Amino acid sequence: MTEPLRLSKRMSELGLCSRREADEWIARGWVRVDGKVVSELGSKVLPNQRITVERQAAAEQSKRVTVLINKPVGYVSGQAEDGYTPAVALIKPENRWPDDPSPEQFHPTQLRSLVPAGRLDIDSVGLLVLTQDGRIAKQLIGETTSVDKEYLVRVEYTKGGKLPDSDLKKLNHGLWMDGKPLLPAKVRWQNEDQLSFTLKEGKKRQIRRMCDMVGLKVIGLKRVRIGRVKLGDLPVGQWRYLAADEQF
């Protein structure tokens, strides 16, 4: 016998929306199960039942924006902490990249529920995604994400000489963190003091901790790509909208 699931969880699994959006839509009477409106939060469904949403939900979802920012050092990704400013504070008209090709007009309501889809340390720079769209957040930070992220990392070897090839291999695969083996990464030299890291996971301060394990000190760290979306020429401290035809 197949177990029933919470309707909001099932909608998230199907990629229709985030769980929070699902609860909003259910409460508004915008969700149907096998053609019948279900408006009670916590309702359960079987996996074979057909879920549809009203046009208003799709229209509201299409209004939700996703913003790409080139985060400077000194800003935190999420909530304000220890007196540091969150990156969302940079999302204002005067900081919008003048070369942003998107026709989207800025409006203060876009700042509501604009949350980071993934974090970037306070002392790291580069591509940070802030979104109102639960589907994008799930795609980038959900447990089953397959979207990789690329970083350029300036390093200094602390043990004298040069990093041995065996340690470069360990950075690619073989290190453990928090009691678990890390997923395979792609780590290669870009030039004599800069490595490129491509990861499919994002443990807290992962790259800095990986480098530390093999005697490398991180001097600078910049995220340059998330999936198919690149930082490109976006200047530090400026932002642009994710274009309608761009996908991670």
Backbone as a ProteinNet text record, in pm:
[ID]
protein_1_A
[PRIMARY]
MTEPLRLSKRMSELGLCSRREADEWIARGWVRVDGKVVSELGSKVLPNQRITVERQAAAEQSKRVTVLINKPVGYVSGQAEDGYTPAVALIKPENRWPDDPSPEQFHPTQLRSLVPAGRLDIDSVGLLVLTQDGRIAKQLIGETTSVDKEYLVRVEYTKGGKLPDSDLKKLNHGLWMDGKPLLPAKVRWQNEDQLSFTLKEGKKRQIRRMCDMVGLKVIGLKRVRIGRVKLGDLPVGQWRYLAADEQF
[TERTIARY]
87.1	0	90.4	66.5	146.6	98.4	196	161.6	117.6	14.4	-20.5	85.7	103.4	201.1	128	189.8	133.1	126.2	16.9	-3	109.8	148.4	253.4	386.4	416	541.4	537.2	422	407.7	422	364.2	375.1	521.2	595.4	737.1	814.9	784.8	850.6	828.4	707.9	673.9	733.8	797.2	860.2	761	640.3	539	571.8	628.4	655.8	729.5	761.2	819.9	706.8	742.7	638.5	565.5	641.7	579.7	478.8	517.9	425.2	302.1	326.4	214.5	113.2	161.6	69.1	-11.7	57.1	-13.2	-123.3	-88.5	-184	-301.8	-271.6	-378.7	-476.8	-421	-505.8	-592.4	-542.4	-619.4	-717.6	-717.1	-808.8	-762.9	-631	-576.5	-527.7	-549.5	-496.3	-610.9	-604.7	-706	-637.7	-704.7	-659.6	-768.2	-731	-828.6	-949.5	-921.5	-1026.2	-1100.6	-1080	-1152.6	-1060.2	-1112.8	-1033.7	-1005.5	-879	-839.9	-783.8	-849.9	-804.9	-765.4	-756.1	-720.2	-571.4	-499.1	-355.7	-334.5	-228.3	-199.4	-271.1	-350.4	-419.5	-316.9	-357.7	-266	-319.7	-224.3	-261.7	-180.9	-231.9	-156.6	-72.5	41.7	130.6	65.8	-37.1	-97.7	-208.7	-239.3	-346.6	-296.3	-386	-347.8	-363.7	-255.3	-257.3	-248.1	-339.1	-333.1	-344.7	-292.6	-303	-375.7	-444.5	-518.9	-422.5	-475.5	-391.5	-335	-410.2	-361.9	-227.7	-211.1	-86.1	30.2	8.6	114.9	147.2	43.3	64.6	145.7	112.7	185.3	330.3	348.6	484.1	569.5	506.8	583.6	630.9	566.3	606.9	726.2	759.2	866.6	1001.3	1087	1214	1328.9	1434.5	1560.9	1669.9	1754.7	1857	1995.2	2086.9	2227.4	2307.9	2391.2	2471.2	2616.9	2707.5	2849.8	2881	2875.8	2887	3028.6	3039.5	3171.7	3208.2	3335.1	3379.3	3307	3275.4	3218.6	3067.1	3003.4	2857	2825.7	2720.8	2678.4	2570	2557	2461.8	2317.1	2292	2153	2118.7	2071.7	2028.1	2145.2	2115.6	2218.5	2270.3	2401.8	2458.6	2582.2	2597.6	2714.9	2746.2	2642	2665.5	2701.7	2706.4	2738.3	2611.3	2625.5	2510.1	2480.6	2352	2319	2327	2361	2378.9	2253.1	2134.7	2009.8	2003.6	2078.9	2079.9	2137.1	2210.5	2268.1	2167.8	2053.7	1955.3	1872.5	1922.2	1850.4	1883.2	1799.8	1814.4	1954.7	2017.5	2148.1	2259.9	2238.2	2340.9	2312.8	2202.7	2172.7	2276.4	2325.9	2425.5	2368	2431.3	2376.6	2361.2	2440	2431.5	2336.2	2254.4	2157.3	2061.2	2058.5	1971.1	1823.3	1791.9	1653.9	1562	1441.1	1344.8	1271.8	1295.9	1228.4	1251.9	1145.1	1155.9	1168.7	1257	1271.9	1151.5	1105.7	1000.3	1031.1	1014.3	1047.3	978.8	861.9	794.8	880	973.6	1060.3	1155.2	1171.2	1259.1	1191	1057.2	983.9	1016.6	1048.2	1077.5	1189.8	1279.8	1395.7	1504.7	1526.7	1617.7	1735.1	1850.7	1966.7	1947.3	1976.4	1972.4	2116.1	2163.4	2302.8	2377.5	2488.2	2558	2696.6	2752.7	2888.4	2944.7	3058.7	3115.7	3135.4	3140.6	3158.5	3287.4	3392.5	3520.5	3541.3	3433.2	3438.3	3358.8	3392	3322.2	3264	3183.1	3135.8	2986.6	2948.4	2808.3	2723.8	2622.5	2525.1	2387.3	2302.2	2167	2067.2	1981	1871.1	1742.4	1647.8	1527.8	1400.4	1289.1	1154.7	1088.5	1155.5	1095.3	1142.7	1049.5	1083.1	1137.9	1097.9	1148.2	1297.9	1342	1485.4	1564.3	1510.5	1578.3	1597.4	1492	1499.4	1601.6	1603.9	1696.4	1842.3	1868.2	2006.6	2051	1959.6	2003.5	1925.7	1839.5	1766.8	1863.4	1817.9	1904.6	1948.9	1868.5	1901.6	1961.3	2012	2062.5	2177.2	2176.2	2287.5	2358.9	2326.2	2384.5	2523.9	2626.2	2761	2794.2	2896.4	2937.9	3088.6	3132.9	3276.5	3333.7	3451.3	3519.1	3663	3712.2	3854.2	3913.2	4020.4	4074.5	4224.1	4260.9	4402.7	4460.6	4570.8	4624.9	4774.7	4820.7	4963.4	4996.1	5101.4	5138.1	5223	5183.1	5248.8	5361.6	5383.8	5483.5	5614.8	5630.5	5754.5	5749.2	5805.8	5802.8	5665.4	5622.1	5501.9	5407.6	5277.2	5179.2	5205.6	5226.2	5249.5	5125.9	5150.5	5039.7	4945.6	5002.5	4918.3	4814.6	4852.6	4757.9	4654.6	4696	4598.3	4493.6	4539.1	4445.6	4348.9	4401.1	4313.7	4206	4241.6	4142.5	4032	4068	3968.6	3879.4	3938.1	3858.6	3942.6	3885.9	3957.7	3958.1	3910.6	3907.1	3774.2	3779.8	3660.7	3634.4	3506.6	3470	3347.6	3350	3237.5	3199.5	3302.9	3279.8	3227.7	3224.9	3174.2	3270.5	3279.9	3364.7	3300	3381.1	3329.6	3300.4	3202	3174.2	3294.4	3315.6	3425.6	3411.6	3525.1	3528.3	3620	3618.6	3715.7	3803.9	3929.4	4022.3	4144.7	4176.3	4293.1	4358.7	4486	4557.3	4514.2	4484.2	4455.9	4586.1	4666	4801	4878	4998.5	5082.1	5032	4940.7	4889.9	4737.5	4671.7	4525.1	4469.6	4378	4311.1	4166.9	4116.2	3973.1	3911.2	3805.7	3731.8	3591.4	3546.7	3406.7	3346.1	3242.8	3182.9	3034.7	2985.2	2841	2778.2	2856.5	2800.4	2858.1	2804.2	2851.1	2846.7	2933.3	2941.7	2999.2	2973.2	3018.3	3170.8	3215.6	3358.2	3434	3366.9	3422.6	3557.5	3567.3	3692.2	3806.7	3782.2	3887.5	3934.5	3839.1	3875.2	3949.5	3907.8	3977.1	4123	4140.7	4275	4362.5	4302.4	4374.6	4427.7	4348	4386.4	4513.2	4543	4662.2	4769.8	4757.4	4861.9	4853	4733.8	4716.3	4642	4689.6	4620	4543.9	4414.7	4332.8	4353.6	4396	4417.5	4292.5	4225	4103.9	4017.2	3883.8	3792.4	3676.1	3652.7	3549.5	3466.2	3332.7	3246	3215.8	3243.8	3230.1	3117	3060.8	2955.8	2870.1	2737.9	2645.2	2568.7	2594	2533	2573.1	2472.5	2503.4	2508.4	2487.7	2485.2	2620.5	2682.1	2815.6	2809.2	2909.5	2922.8	2949.5	3033.8	3063.3	3122.4	3073.8	3129.9	3059.5	2971.7	2897.2	2995.5	2996.8	3095.2	3064	3166.3	3150.7	3051.7	2957.3	2860.2	2740.4	2738.8	2623.4	2543.1	2420.1	2330.2	2256.3	2200.5	2114.1	2007.9	1903.7	1800.8	1845.1	1801.3	1815.9	1722.6	1776	1693.7	1595.2	1487.4	1381.4	1435.4	1537.6	1589.4	1711.4	1747.7	1862.8	1817.1	1891.8	1857.5	1985.4	1972.8	2089.3	2125.7
-119.5	0	124	214.3	336.3	435.5	490.9	585	720.4	782.6	918.3	1018.7	1124.9	1230	1361.5	1452.1	1587	1646.9	1712.8	1771.7	1871.1	1953.2	2052.7	1984.9	1875.1	1801.1	1741.1	1684.1	1621.9	1727.4	1846.9	1954.3	1997.3	2001.1	2035.8	1927.3	1800.9	1688.5	1694.4	1735	1741.7	1865	1952.1	2071.5	2182.6	2174	2276.9	2406.9	2395.2	2512.8	2465.6	2559.9	2522.3	2483	2422.9	2384.5	2506.4	2613.3	2734.9	2792	2794.5	2842.1	2751.8	2620.2	2524.6	2554.3	2578.4	2609.1	2736.7	2837.6	2962.5	2935.3	2857.7	2830.8	2746.7	2649.1	2564.3	2652.4	2740.1	2828.1	2919.7	2955.9	3044.9	2969.8	2836.3	2757.2	2743.2	2751	2745.2	2605.6	2506.9	2372.5	2272.4	2189.9	2084	1947.9	1852.1	1712.8	1631.9	1567.7	1494.5	1582.1	1711	1803.6	1874.9	1833.4	1897.1	1991.9	2110.6	2209.1	2154.7	2162.5	2124.9	2250.2	2297.1	2422.9	2406.4	2281.1	2257.7	2226.4	2308	2284.6	2150.6	2079.8	1950.3	1835.2	1864.5	1757.6	1661.1	1534.7	1432.8	1378	1330.5	1273.7	1146.4	1065.1	947.3	986.6	919.6	958.1	952.6	867.9	856.2	957.7	1041.5	1139.6	1258.4	1316.2	1424.4	1559.2	1636.3	1768.7	1875.5	1971.3	2083.8	2213.8	2321.8	2452.2	2549.8	2643.7	2743.9	2840.3	2907.9	3001.8	3114.7	3155.5	3265.9	3230.9	3102.4	3058.9	3071.9	3023.8	3033.1	3178.9	3264	3406.5	3471.5	3435.8	3494.5	3447.2	3319.5	3262.5	3329.9	3361.5	3422.9	3563.2	3624.7	3759.7	3755.4	3637	3625.5	3640.4	3718.5	3748.7	3671	3655.2	3598.2	3696.3	3726.9	3830.1	3766.9	3807.9	3764.8	3884.3	3863.4	3973.3	3929.8	4022.3	3995.8	4046.3	3952.9	3989.9	4036.1	4153.6	4197	4130.9	4140.3	4099.4	4186.7	4128.8	4207.8	4203.4	4138.9	4121.9	3975.6	3951.9	3813.4	3776.8	3645.2	3599.7	3613.6	3577.2	3572.2	3682.1	3641	3737.6	3822.3	3946.5	4031.8	3962.2	3960.8	3896.7	3972.4	3980.4	4044.4	4181.8	4257.3	4392	4397.5	4280.4	4280.1	4294.7	4355.1	4384.2	4265.9	4229	4121.6	4171.1	4079.6	4114.8	4175.2	4138.4	4190	4343.2	4401.7	4548.3	4617.8	4542.2	4600.4	4605.5	4535.6	4531.2	4659.9	4761	4888.1	4944.5	5034.1	5078.9	5129.4	5204	5263	5159.7	5036.8	4932.2	4834.6	4858	4766.7	4787.3	4676.7	4681.8	4756.4	4863.1	4939.2	4855.1	4745.4	4660.3	4542.1	4543.1	4434.2	4432.6	4320.3	4316.5	4292.2	4259.4	4225	4348	4330.1	4440.7	4460.8	4372.7	4379.3	4515.4	4572.9	4700.1	4670.8	4743.1	4721.2	4778.2	4701.1	4750.4	4698.8	4782.3	4738.2	4608.5	4575.4	4449.4	4328	4346.3	4233.7	4194.7	4282.5	4251.5	4162.2	4150.5	4064.4	3918.5	3842.8	3698.8	3673	3769.5	3748.6	3684.7	3555.3	3482.3	3423.3	3407.5	3351	3201.9	3160.1	3017.3	2966.6	2942.1	2903.3	3017.9	2984.7	3088.7	3112.8	3226.3	3262.8	3330.6	3282.7	3335.8	3486.3	3546.8	3691.9	3739.1	3653.9	3694.3	3638.5	3590.2	3543.5	3638.9	3640	3728.1	3644.1	3710.1	3643.8	3620.2	3523.7	3502.9	3451.2	3531.1	3492.5	3507	3406.8	3407.2	3436.8	3536	3567.2	3548.6	3474.5	3445.8	3449.5	3484.4	3474.2	3342.6	3269.4	3151.3	3024.3	2959	2837.7	2726	2721.6	2615.2	2629.6	2757.1	2780.9	2751.6	2794.1	2765.8	2615.1	2538.6	2392.1	2333.4	2386.9	2336.1	2357.3	2471.5	2504.9	2452.2	2441.6	2400.6	2282.2	2221.6	2103.2	1986.6	1887.3	1773.5	1697.7	1702	1622.7	1708.3	1826.5	1914.8	1851.3	1872.4	1822.5	1940.2	2063	2183.4	2205.3	2211.2	2231.2	2380.1	2410.6	2550.3	2558	2663.3	2677.4	2799.4	2781	2885	2900.7	3023.3	3048.7	3082.2	3010.5	3019.9	3050.1	3167.2	3204.6	3145.7	3072.8	2998.9	3021.3	2985	2990.2	2858.4	2788.2	2660.6	2689	2633.9	2670.7	2575.4	2471.4	2372.3	2383.8	2492.4	2509.6	2429.8	2487.1	2417.7	2426.9	2313.5	2311.8	2203.1	2224.5	2122.7	1992.8	1879.8	1752.9	1711.3	1641.5	1592.9	1502.7	1427.5	1335.8	1414.7	1535.6	1618.6	1684.1	1716.2	1767.7	1659.2	1533.6	1421.7	1410.2	1430.7	1423.5	1530.8	1650.2	1757.5	1715.6	1641.6	1594.4	1485.6	1396.6	1289.9	1220.1	1206.7	1132.8	1201.4	1325.4	1394.7	1367.2	1372.6	1356.2	1485.3	1511.7	1630.8	1598.5	1640	1615.4	1467.4	1381.1	1236.7	1167.6	1240.3	1178.9	1207.5	1113.7	1142.8	1252.4	1342.5	1446.1	1386	1442	1399.4	1434.4	1359.1	1395.8	1540.3	1610	1749.2	1753.4	1865.7	1886.9	2001.9	1972.7	2075.8	2073.7	2188.2	2194.8	2331.6	2338.1	2465.5	2552.1	2679.4	2778.4	2848	2879.8	2934.3	2898.5	2952.3	2899.3	2926.9	3023.9	3045.1	3045.6	2991.8	2991.9	2857.1	2803.5	2677.3	2703.4	2616.4	2616.2	2496.2	2521.9	2416	2408.3	2290	2270.3	2166.2	2209	2123.7	2101.7	1986.4	1960.1	1965.2	2005.4	2020.6	2148.6	2193.1	2320.3	2320.8	2240.1	2242.1	2376.6	2412.1	2541.5	2553.3	2660.4	2689.5	2569.3	2496.4	2370	2386.5	2482.3	2495.7	2535.7	2629	2671.5	2554.2	2471.9	2357.4	2250.6	2228.8	2133.2	2176.7	2305.6	2358	2341.2	2371.9	2360.7	2218.7	2119.1	1978.2	1939.8	2012.2	1977.3	2086.6	2176.6	2276.2	2399.4	2425.8	2546.4	2651.8	2774	2885.9	2961.9	2986.4	3058.2	3208.7	3273.5	3419.1	3491.4	3429.5	3489.7	3382.4	3400.4	3300	3370	3328.2	3394.1	3287.5	3294.9	3201.2	3262.3	3186.9	3241.9	3177.4	3067	3000.2	2914.9	2912.7	2819.6	2751.8	2622.2	2552.1	2618.2	2656.2	2719.1	2870.7	2926.2	3072.7	3121.4	3212.4	3262.5	3403.6	3434.4	3569.7	3668.2	3627.2	3710.5	3844.9	3950.6	4085.4	4165	4100.5	4172.8	4230.6	4365.1	4425	4396.1	4399.5	4377.4	4479.5	4429.5	4517.4	4552.1	4503.6	4530.2	4402	4417.8	4304.7	4316.1	4203.1	4199.7	4091.9	4096.1	3993.1	3869.4	3751.8	3629.9	3644	3629.8	3648.7	3534.2	3560.8	3459.7	3335	3350.7	3234	3170.4	3218.1	3160.4	3051.5	2941.2	2832.6	2780.8	2746.2	2693.9	2554.8
0	0	0	-94.4	-100.4	4.6	76.7	185.3	129.1	188.9	145.9	192.3	114.3	145.2	166.5	241.6	252	112.2	81.7	-50.9	-84.5	13.7	-14.3	-47.9	20.9	-5	-145.5	-181.4	-313.8	-423.9	-401.4	-501.9	-519.4	-408.4	-414.5	-489.8	-460.3	-528.9	-679.4	-718.9	-861.5	-929.4	-850.1	-907.2	-939.5	-882.5	-910.3	-838.5	-718.7	-635.5	-510.9	-422.8	-293.4	-199.1	-86.4	10.4	65.2	88.7	142.1	41.6	-87	-191	-195.7	-186	-193	-82.8	38.2	149	120.9	62.6	26.9	-74.1	-177.2	-285.8	-236.3	-149.1	-94.6	-16	68.8	151.3	64.6	-52.5	-141	-231.4	-222.4	-305.4	-449.5	-470.8	-607.4	-647.6	-560.9	-589	-599.2	-703.9	-721.2	-718.8	-655.3	-657.3	-725.4	-835.7	-918.3	-951.3	-981	-1025.1	-913	-787.1	-675.4	-599.2	-566.3	-490.9	-350.8	-310.1	-173.8	-107.8	-1.4	59.1	205.9	250.5	391.1	401.3	480.7	499.1	568.6	528	589.7	521	414.7	341.6	282.1	269.5	216	84.1	1	-129.5	-153.5	-243.3	-287	-409	-428.1	-538.4	-677.8	-693.7	-827.8	-852.1	-751.2	-770.5	-853.5	-932.2	-1023.9	-954.8	-954.9	-890	-998	-994.1	-1088.2	-1009.1	-1068.6	-1001.7	-1093.3	-1029.5	-1105.8	-1174.8	-1276.2	-1353.4	-1268	-1164.5	-1079.1	-1015.9	-979.4	-914.7	-1012.4	-1135	-1236.2	-1266.9	-1270.3	-1299.9	-1188.1	-1063.5	-951.2	-951.5	-984.8	-986.1	-1093.1	-1207.6	-1316.7	-1281.2	-1180.9	-1138.9	-1044.4	-994.1	-895.2	-964.2	-904.2	-970.5	-906.6	-988.1	-940.7	-978.6	-881.7	-898.1	-881.4	-966.4	-955.9	-908.7	-807.5	-754.6	-747.7	-772	-750.8	-610.1	-514	-372.4	-338.4	-275.5	-229.6	-95.6	-58.2	75.8	179.4	295.3	404.5	412.7	314.3	318.6	346.5	428.2	452.6	351	325.7	223.1	267.8	395.4	441.3	539.4	656.9	758.6	807.8	846.8	907.9	1033.6	1051.4	1170.6	1218	1349.2	1410.6	1350.4	1319.6	1267.2	1119.7	1052.3	908.3	825.5	709.3	623.1	531.1	514	420.4	275.4	185.2	43.9	-17.9	34.5	-22.8	-12.5	81.7	97.2	-27	-109.9	-232.3	-347.2	-329.7	-438.7	-435	-504.6	-517.2	-655.1	-705.1	-844	-878.7	-786.6	-821.3	-834.6	-781.2	-792.9	-907	-979.5	-1090.5	-1201.3	-1255.6	-1362.2	-1483.1	-1528.2	-1641.8	-1769	-1780.6	-1900.9	-1884.6	-1778.6	-1759.2	-1878.2	-1954.6	-2073.3	-2040.7	-1914.7	-1880.5	-1889.5	-1947.3	-1952.6	-1818.9	-1721.8	-1590.7	-1524.6	-1471.4	-1398.5	-1249.4	-1181.2	-1037.3	-962.1	-862.8	-774	-632.9	-529.6	-393.4	-349.4	-408.3	-368.7	-404.8	-498.7	-536.9	-423.1	-324.8	-212.2	-109	-119.8	-26.7	-56.9	45.3	28.6	-71.1	-87.5	-176.3	-90.6	-110.5	-20.3	-98.4	-30.7	-99.9	-126.4	-248.7	-284.6	-279.9	-159.7	-139.8	-74	-5.3	69.1	9.1	44.7	8	132.1	181.3	306.6	300.6	418.1	428.4	360.7	365.1	306.4	165.9	103.1	-35.6	-123.8	-252.4	-347	-460.9	-543.8	-664.6	-667.9	-749.7	-786.7	-670.5	-635.2	-532.9	-595.4	-575.3	-631	-519.5	-541.8	-449.1	-528.7	-473.5	-551.7	-468.2	-535.4	-475.9	-519.9	-608.9	-671.6	-601	-532.4	-457	-543.2	-671.1	-759.5	-782	-798.1	-821.3	-694.3	-579.4	-452.2	-435.2	-464.9	-449.5	-546.3	-669.2	-771.8	-729.4	-662.3	-628.2	-492.7	-396.9	-263	-206.8	-287.9	-240.5	-219.2	-144	-111.8	-235.7	-340.4	-459.4	-571.5	-537.9	-644.2	-721.8	-854.2	-936.5	-1002.5	-957.6	-1017.1	-956.9	-1042.3	-988.8	-980.8	-901.8	-880.4	-898.5	-966.7	-995.4	-923.4	-866	-787.5	-836.3	-836.4	-857.1	-720.9	-684.2	-548.5	-553.8	-503.2	-496.9	-368.3	-382.4	-267.5	-250.1	-130	-97.1	-27.7	-73.8	-11	111.6	226.1	353.1	393.2	313.9	355.6	278	203.1	125.9	-3.8	-110.1	-239.8	-303.5	-360	-442.4	-392.6	-410.9	-369.4	-445.7	-374.3	-445	-526	-637.5	-721.6	-642.9	-546.9	-467.8	-386.9	-340.2	-264.2	-355.9	-478.9	-576.6	-604.8	-613.7	-635.9	-518.5	-395.5	-276.1	-280.5	-329.1	-340.6	-437.8	-542	-638.8	-579.9	-501.3	-439	-333.6	-213	-110.5	24.6	31.6	160.9	232.5	365.4	449.4	524.4	551.3	627.7	712.6	837.6	928.5	932.1	927.3	939.8	815.3	701.3	576.4	462.4	363.9	247.5	161.9	110.9	20.9	-116	-184.2	-321.8	-409.3	-519.5	-609.2	-657.1	-665	-713.5	-834.8	-907.1	-1014.9	-969.2	-941.7	-894.3	-985.1	-1043.7	-1133.7	-1122	-1157	-1154.1	-1271	-1243	-1348.3	-1387.6	-1287.1	-1305.6	-1179.3	-1162	-1053.5	-911.7	-894.3	-757.6	-750.3	-853.1	-852.5	-898.5	-817.4	-849.7	-892.4	-979.5	-1011.6	-939.4	-861.2	-791.4	-851.7	-889.5	-930.1	-836.3	-762.3	-658.2	-683.8	-634.8	-641	-503.2	-402.5	-267.9	-210.3	-99.1	-43.7	107.2	168	314.2	358.9	482.9	532.9	521.9	455.8	436.3	378	290.3	240.1	171.1	78.7	2	94	185.1	277.7	363.9	406.9	491.2	409.8	285.2	198.1	176.9	148.5	124.2	248.6	362.9	489.2	511.4	470.2	490	414	305.2	225.9	234.8	333.1	354.6	265.7	209.4	127.6	208.1	201.6	266.2	157.2	180	80.8	98.2	-9.9	-8.8	-61.1	-156.9	-212.8	-276.1	-268	-321.8	-392.9	-517.3	-599.7	-670.4	-653.1	-727.2	-863.7	-969.2	-1105.3	-1185.4	-1134.9	-1213.1	-1121.2	-1149.4	-1085.2	-1198.1	-1217.3	-1331.4	-1461.8	-1541.3	-1671.4	-1664.5	-1544.7	-1530.5	-1479.8	-1556.6	-1521.8	-1464.2	-1382	-1327.8	-1441.9	-1536.3	-1653.4	-1614.9	-1678.2	-1658.1	-1548.7	-1471.6	-1368.5	-1265.3	-1247.5	-1156.4	-1008.8	-925.7	-781.3	-723.2	-641.8	-575.7	-662.5	-789.5	-876.5	-897.8	-949.5	-966.8	-1099.1	-1139.4	-1258.3	-1237.5	-1321.6	-1315.4	-1393.4	-1347.6	-1426.7	-1546.5	-1666.6	-1787.3	-1804.1	-1876.5	-1895.5	-1964	-2050	-2123.5	-2056.9	-1937.5	-1865.5	-1771.1	-1768.4	-1674.6	-1610.8	-1483.6	-1412.6	-1461.5
[MASK]
++++++++++++++++++++++++++++++++++++++++++++++++++++++++++++++++++++++++++++++++++++++++++++++++++++++++++++++++++++++++++++++++++++++++++++++++++++++++++++++++++++++++++++++++++++++++++++++++++++++++++++++++++++++++++++++++++++++++++++++++++++++++

